[in-house]
């Protein structure tokens, strides 16, 4: 559960940075 949330958060951060 924690991993899935972290993965989603990282994806959002990457999308914003890129």
mmCIF file of C-alpha atoms in Angstrom:
data_model
loop_
_atom_site.group_PDB
_atom_site.id
_atom_site.type_symbol
_atom_site.label_atom_id
_atom_site.label_comp_id
_atom_site.label_asym_id
_atom_site.label_seq_id
_atom_site.Cartn_x
_atom_site.Cartn_y
_atom_site.Cartn_z
ATOM 1 C CA UNK A 1 0.000 0.000 0.000
ATOM 2 C CA UNK A 2 2.705 2.443 0.993
ATOM 3 C CA UNK A 3 4.688 1.566 -2.114
ATOM 4 C CA UNK A 4 1.756 2.178 -4.444
ATOM 5 C CA UNK A 5 1.144 5.564 -2.863
ATOM 6 C CA UNK A 6 4.834 6.481 -3.117
ATOM 7 C CA UNK A 7 4.898 5.361 -6.752
ATOM 8 C CA UNK A 8 1.894 7.536 -7.574
ATOM 9 C CA UNK A 9 3.415 10.494 -5.755
ATOM 10 C CA UNK A 10 6.727 10.082 -7.579
ATOM 11 C CA UNK A 11 4.905 9.911 -10.917
ATOM 12 C CA UNK A 12 3.093 13.164 -10.110
ATOM 13 C CA UNK A 13 6.314 14.883 -9.049
ATOM 14 C CA UNK A 14 8.062 13.738 -12.223
ATOM 15 C CA UNK A 15 5.178 14.967 -14.375
ATOM 16 C CA UNK A 16 5.313 18.378 -12.690
ATOM 17 C CA UNK A 17 9.118 18.640 -12.935
ATOM 18 C CA UNK A 18 9.131 17.587 -16.572
#
